[in-house]
Amino acid sequence: MSPLFFTANTTPYQLAASSLTYIAENKVGKKIHCVFDDYIWPKMFIPAFNKLTKKFDLTWNANSSVSWVPFPTSMDYSATFPRILKEKPDVVYALNWGQRQVAFVKQAREAGLDKKVKIVLGATEITMPEAAGAGSYHGFNAAMMWHPSLASKYPAAKTLNDKFLARRKRPCSSYGMLAHDLTRLILDTARETKLYKRRDHFKLAKVLEGKKFQYSKGVCQIRACDHVCISEVFVMRGKSKAEMKDKFDHIEVIGSSSGEGNTVSCGEKGLKGPASERKA
């Protein structure tokens, strides 16, 4: 890992922890079956499932509780439904993105899968329900890094979303927020320390390690050992067409989780001290 690499994004572990915490605390169901696209990103969620399903006393097994969908050669998620129904899980946890997620949602809805199990999407973005159509995500849950409705809770989020709306004629997305907040953090830190005058990137990186900040959501912190951003992760609920207030109002925030407990600790990773002090 480069000592100059920083992110405001969430890790796969944080996304999984958010959903599994919500499932456990709200007694959504005990038995989980996963539908994963077969490439590296979904596989990065497995350590969180191995640990947290045991912690929350949920029923899941990495060998028998996952249906792998060929990536990128297939978007036929319906082929996994017979096996899912045979196993009778309480929750189907799906990990796909973009056009593939839209395909999964439509197929699950057409097959009536959502009437037989609770469907949780491992991660989503505001553009996907738009593409799927009004009401298409109704009753589904999903983890999300941010949502423009947080403008009602955080003043800086309102400023960001208002400016985004004025320029782009649509709400800001999670990735728009992440790009904004990380860039602002680096610029603000460079100004505060006056390191921009010296152009010393490594000293600036060292200052960023452990730094707390708050812009578009709750207090965040760049963890010194690995530069993971400890921040809020949100749980969403899909709205029905009748509930929507405008053409962008497809999903709403119904919960969140945060803190070190949401991710793998530095000790578990075998990391000691700040990343900037380790040799490449």
Coordinates of C-alpha atoms in Angstrom, one line a residue:
M1 CA 0.0 0.0 0.0
S2 CA 1.3 3.4 -0.9
P3 CA 1.8 5.7 2.1
L4 CA 0.2 8.4 -0.1
F5 CA -3.0 6.5 -0.7
F6 CA -6.1 7.7 1.2
T7 CA -9.8 7.1 0.7
A8 CA -13.1 8.3 2.2
N9 CA -14.8 5.2 0.8
T10 CA -16.1 2.3 2.9
T11 CA -14.5 -1.2 2.9
P12 CA -16.4 -4.4 2.0
Y13 CA -16.2 -5.3 5.7
Q14 CA -17.9 -2.1 6.7
L15 CA -20.7 -2.6 4.2
A16 CA -21.2 -6.2 5.3
A17 CA -21.1 -5.2 9.0
S18 CA -23.8 -2.5 8.4
S19 CA -26.2 -4.9 6.9
L20 CA -25.6 -7.8 9.2
T21 CA -25.9 -5.6 12.3
Y22 CA -29.2 -4.4 11.0
I23 CA -30.4 -7.9 10.2
A24 CA -29.5 -9.1 13.7
E25 CA -30.7 -6.1 15.7
N26 CA -34.0 -6.0 13.9
K27 CA -34.5 -9.7 13.8
V28 CA -35.0 -9.7 10.0
G29 CA -34.1 -13.4 9.9
K30 CA -31.6 -16.1 11.0
K31 CA -30.7 -18.0 7.9
I32 CA -28.9 -16.2 5.1
H33 CA -28.1 -17.1 1.5
C34 CA -25.8 -15.0 -0.6
V35 CA -26.0 -14.4 -4.4
F36 CA -22.5 -13.1 -5.4
D37 CA -21.1 -12.1 -8.7
D38 CA -18.0 -14.3 -9.2
Y39 CA -15.1 -11.9 -9.0
I40 CA -12.9 -10.4 -6.3
W41 CA -15.1 -7.6 -4.9
P42 CA -17.9 -10.0 -3.5
K43 CA -15.2 -12.4 -2.3
M44 CA -13.8 -9.6 -0.1
F45 CA -17.1 -9.7 1.9
I46 CA -16.6 -13.3 3.0
P47 CA -14.3 -12.6 6.0
A48 CA -17.0 -10.3 7.5
F49 CA -19.6 -12.9 7.0
N50 CA -17.4 -15.6 8.6
K51 CA -16.9 -13.5 11.7
L52 CA -20.2 -11.6 12.1
T53 CA -22.7 -14.4 11.4
K54 CA -21.1 -16.2 14.3
K55 CA -21.1 -13.1 16.4
F56 CA -24.8 -12.5 15.7
D57 CA -25.8 -16.2 15.8
L58 CA -26.9 -16.2 12.2
T59 CA -26.9 -19.3 10.0
W60 CA -24.5 -19.0 7.1
N61 CA -21.7 -21.1 5.6
A62 CA -19.1 -20.0 3.0
N63 CA -19.3 -23.3 1.2
S64 CA -23.0 -24.0 1.1
S65 CA -24.7 -20.7 1.5
V66 CA -23.4 -18.8 -1.6
S67 CA -24.6 -19.0 -5.2
W68 CA -21.9 -17.7 -7.5
V69 CA -23.1 -16.0 -10.7
P70 CA -20.6 -16.0 -13.6
F71 CA -19.0 -12.6 -14.1
P72 CA -19.2 -10.9 -16.5
T73 CA -20.6 -13.5 -18.8
S74 CA -24.1 -13.9 -17.3
M75 CA -26.8 -11.7 -15.8
D76 CA -29.2 -14.6 -15.3
Y77 CA -29.8 -14.4 -11.6
S78 CA -33.0 -16.3 -11.9
A79 CA -31.0 -19.5 -12.3
T80 CA -30.1 -19.3 -8.6
F81 CA -33.7 -19.0 -7.4
P82 CA -34.6 -22.7 -7.4
R83 CA -31.7 -23.5 -5.1
I84 CA -32.5 -20.5 -2.9
L85 CA -36.1 -21.6 -2.5
K86 CA -35.1 -25.2 -1.8
E87 CA -32.8 -24.0 1.1
K88 CA -35.5 -21.8 2.5
P89 CA -33.4 -18.9 3.8
D90 CA -34.9 -16.0 5.7
V91 CA -32.7 -13.5 3.9
V92 CA -31.1 -13.3 0.5
Y93 CA -28.0 -11.0 0.5
A94 CA -27.1 -10.0 -3.1
L95 CA -23.8 -8.4 -4.2
N96 CA -23.8 -7.0 -7.7
W97 CA -23.5 -3.5 -9.1
G98 CA -24.8 -1.2 -11.8
Q99 CA -26.6 -2.8 -14.7
R100 CA -26.2 -6.2 -13.1
Q101 CA -28.0 -5.1 -9.9
V102 CA -30.8 -3.7 -11.9
A103 CA -31.1 -7.1 -13.7
F104 CA -31.2 -8.9 -10.3
V105 CA -33.8 -6.7 -8.8
K106 CA -36.1 -7.0 -11.9
Q107 CA -35.7 -10.8 -12.0
A108 CA -36.3 -11.2 -8.3
R109 CA -39.4 -9.1 -8.5
E110 CA -40.7 -10.9 -11.6
A111 CA -40.2 -14.3 -9.9
G112 CA -41.8 -13.2 -6.7
L113 CA -38.7 -14.0 -4.7
D114 CA -39.2 -10.8 -2.6
K115 CA -42.5 -12.2 -1.4
K116 CA -40.8 -15.4 0.0
V117 CA -37.6 -14.0 1.5
K118 CA -36.2 -10.7 2.6
I119 CA -33.8 -9.2 0.0
V120 CA -30.8 -7.2 1.1
L121 CA -28.4 -5.6 -1.4
G122 CA -24.8 -5.5 -0.2
A123 CA -24.3 -2.0 -1.7
T124 CA -26.3 0.3 -3.9
E125 CA -26.2 3.8 -5.4
I126 CA -29.1 6.3 -6.2
T127 CA -28.7 5.7 -9.9
M128 CA -29.6 2.0 -9.8
P129 CA -33.2 2.4 -8.5
E130 CA -33.7 5.1 -11.1
A131 CA -32.6 2.7 -13.9
A132 CA -34.8 -0.1 -12.5
G133 CA -37.9 2.1 -12.4
A134 CA -40.2 3.7 -9.8
G135 CA -41.0 1.3 -6.9
S136 CA -38.7 -1.4 -8.2
Y137 CA -36.7 -1.4 -4.9
H138 CA -39.8 -1.3 -2.7
G139 CA -39.3 -3.4 0.4
F140 CA -35.6 -4.2 -0.4
N141 CA -32.9 -3.1 2.0
A142 CA -29.4 -2.0 1.0
A143 CA -26.2 -0.7 2.5
M144 CA -25.0 2.7 1.3
M145 CA -22.1 5.0 1.9
W146 CA -24.3 8.2 1.8
H147 CA -27.6 9.5 0.6
P148 CA -28.6 13.0 -0.4
S149 CA -31.5 13.1 2.2
L150 CA -28.8 13.5 4.8
A151 CA -28.8 17.1 3.8
S152 CA -31.6 17.4 6.4
K153 CA -29.3 16.2 9.1
Y154 CA -25.9 17.7 8.3
P155 CA -25.5 21.3 7.1
A156 CA -22.4 20.6 5.0
A157 CA -24.4 17.8 3.2
K158 CA -27.1 20.3 2.4
T159 CA -24.5 22.8 1.0
L160 CA -23.0 20.0 -1.2
N161 CA -26.3 18.7 -2.4
D162 CA -27.7 22.2 -3.1
K163 CA -24.7 23.1 -5.2
F164 CA -24.8 19.7 -7.0
L165 CA -28.5 20.1 -7.8
A166 CA -27.9 23.6 -9.1
R167 CA -25.2 22.5 -11.4
R168 CA -26.3 19.0 -12.5
K169 CA -30.1 19.2 -12.0
R170 CA -30.0 16.0 -10.0
P171 CA -29.0 15.0 -6.4
C172 CA -25.5 14.2 -5.5
S173 CA -24.5 10.5 -5.4
S174 CA -22.5 8.7 -2.8
Y175 CA -19.4 8.7 -5.0
G176 CA -19.9 12.4 -5.6
M177 CA -19.9 12.9 -1.9
L178 CA -16.8 10.8 -1.4
A179 CA -14.9 12.6 -4.0
H180 CA -15.9 16.0 -2.5
D181 CA -15.1 15.1 1.1
L182 CA -11.7 13.5 0.5
T183 CA -10.6 16.3 -1.7
R184 CA -11.8 18.9 0.8
L185 CA -10.0 17.0 3.6
I186 CA -6.7 17.1 1.8
L187 CA -7.0 20.7 0.8
D188 CA -8.1 21.8 4.3
T189 CA -5.3 19.9 5.9
A190 CA -2.7 21.4 3.5
R191 CA -4.0 24.9 4.3
E192 CA -4.1 24.3 8.1
T193 CA -0.5 23.0 8.1
K194 CA 0.7 25.3 5.4
L195 CA 2.4 22.3 3.9
Y196 CA 1.0 23.3 0.4
K197 CA 3.8 25.9 0.4
R198 CA 6.4 23.2 0.8
R199 CA 4.8 20.6 -1.4
D200 CA 5.9 17.9 0.9
H201 CA 3.4 15.1 0.2
F202 CA 4.8 12.7 2.7
K203 CA 4.6 15.1 5.6
L204 CA 1.0 16.0 4.6
A205 CA 0.2 12.2 4.5
K206 CA 1.6 11.8 8.0
V207 CA -0.7 14.7 9.3
L208 CA -3.7 13.0 7.6
E209 CA -3.1 9.8 9.5
G210 CA -5.5 9.7 12.5
K211 CA -7.2 12.9 11.4
K212 CA -10.9 13.4 12.3
F213 CA -13.1 15.4 10.0
Q214 CA -16.8 16.0 9.4
Y215 CA -18.3 17.3 6.2
S216 CA -21.2 15.5 4.6
K217 CA -22.0 13.0 7.3
G218 CA -21.1 12.1 10.9
V219 CA -17.5 12.4 12.3
C220 CA -15.0 10.4 10.2
Q221 CA -11.4 9.4 11.0
I222 CA -8.6 8.3 8.8
R223 CA -7.1 5.3 10.7
A224 CA -3.3 5.7 10.9
C225 CA -2.4 2.0 10.5
D226 CA -4.0 1.4 7.1
H227 CA -5.7 4.7 6.0
V228 CA -9.2 3.1 6.2
C229 CA -11.9 5.7 6.8
I230 CA -13.9 5.0 9.9
S231 CA -17.3 6.5 9.2
E232 CA -21.0 6.0 9.1
V233 CA -22.5 3.4 6.8
F234 CA -26.2 3.5 6.1
V235 CA -29.0 1.0 5.7
M236 CA -31.7 1.9 3.2
R237 CA -35.2 0.9 2.4
G238 CA -36.7 1.0 -1.0
K239 CA -39.9 3.0 -1.4
S240 CA -43.1 2.2 -3.2
K241 CA -44.1 4.3 -6.2
A242 CA -46.9 5.9 -4.0
E243 CA -44.3 6.9 -1.3
M244 CA -42.0 8.7 -3.7
K245 CA -42.0 12.5 -3.4
D246 CA -40.2 13.1 -6.7
K247 CA -38.5 11.2 -9.5
F248 CA -35.3 10.8 -7.5
D249 CA -37.0 9.6 -4.2
H250 CA -36.5 5.9 -4.5
I251 CA -34.9 4.9 -1.2
E252 CA -34.7 6.2 2.3
V253 CA -32.2 5.9 5.3
I254 CA -33.6 3.7 8.0
G255 CA -30.5 3.0 10.1
S256 CA -26.7 3.4 10.3
S257 CA -23.7 2.0 12.1
S258 CA -20.2 3.3 12.7
G259 CA -17.0 3.0 14.6
E260 CA -14.0 0.6 14.8
G261 CA -16.4 -2.3 15.5
N262 CA -17.6 -1.9 11.9
T263 CA -14.3 -3.0 10.5
V264 CA -11.2 -5.2 11.0
S265 CA -9.0 -3.8 13.7
C266 CA -5.3 -2.9 13.1
G267 CA -4.4 -5.7 15.5
E268 CA -6.3 -8.3 13.5
K269 CA -4.5 -7.1 10.4
G270 CA -1.2 -7.5 12.1
L271 CA -0.5 -3.8 11.6
K272 CA 1.4 -1.8 14.3
G273 CA 1.9 2.0 14.1
P274 CA 1.1 4.5 11.4
A275 CA 1.4 3.4 7.8
S276 CA 3.8 6.2 7.0
E277 CA 6.4 4.7 9.4
R278 CA 6.5 1.3 7.7
K279 CA 9.0 0.4 5.0
A280 CA 7.8 -0.5 1.6

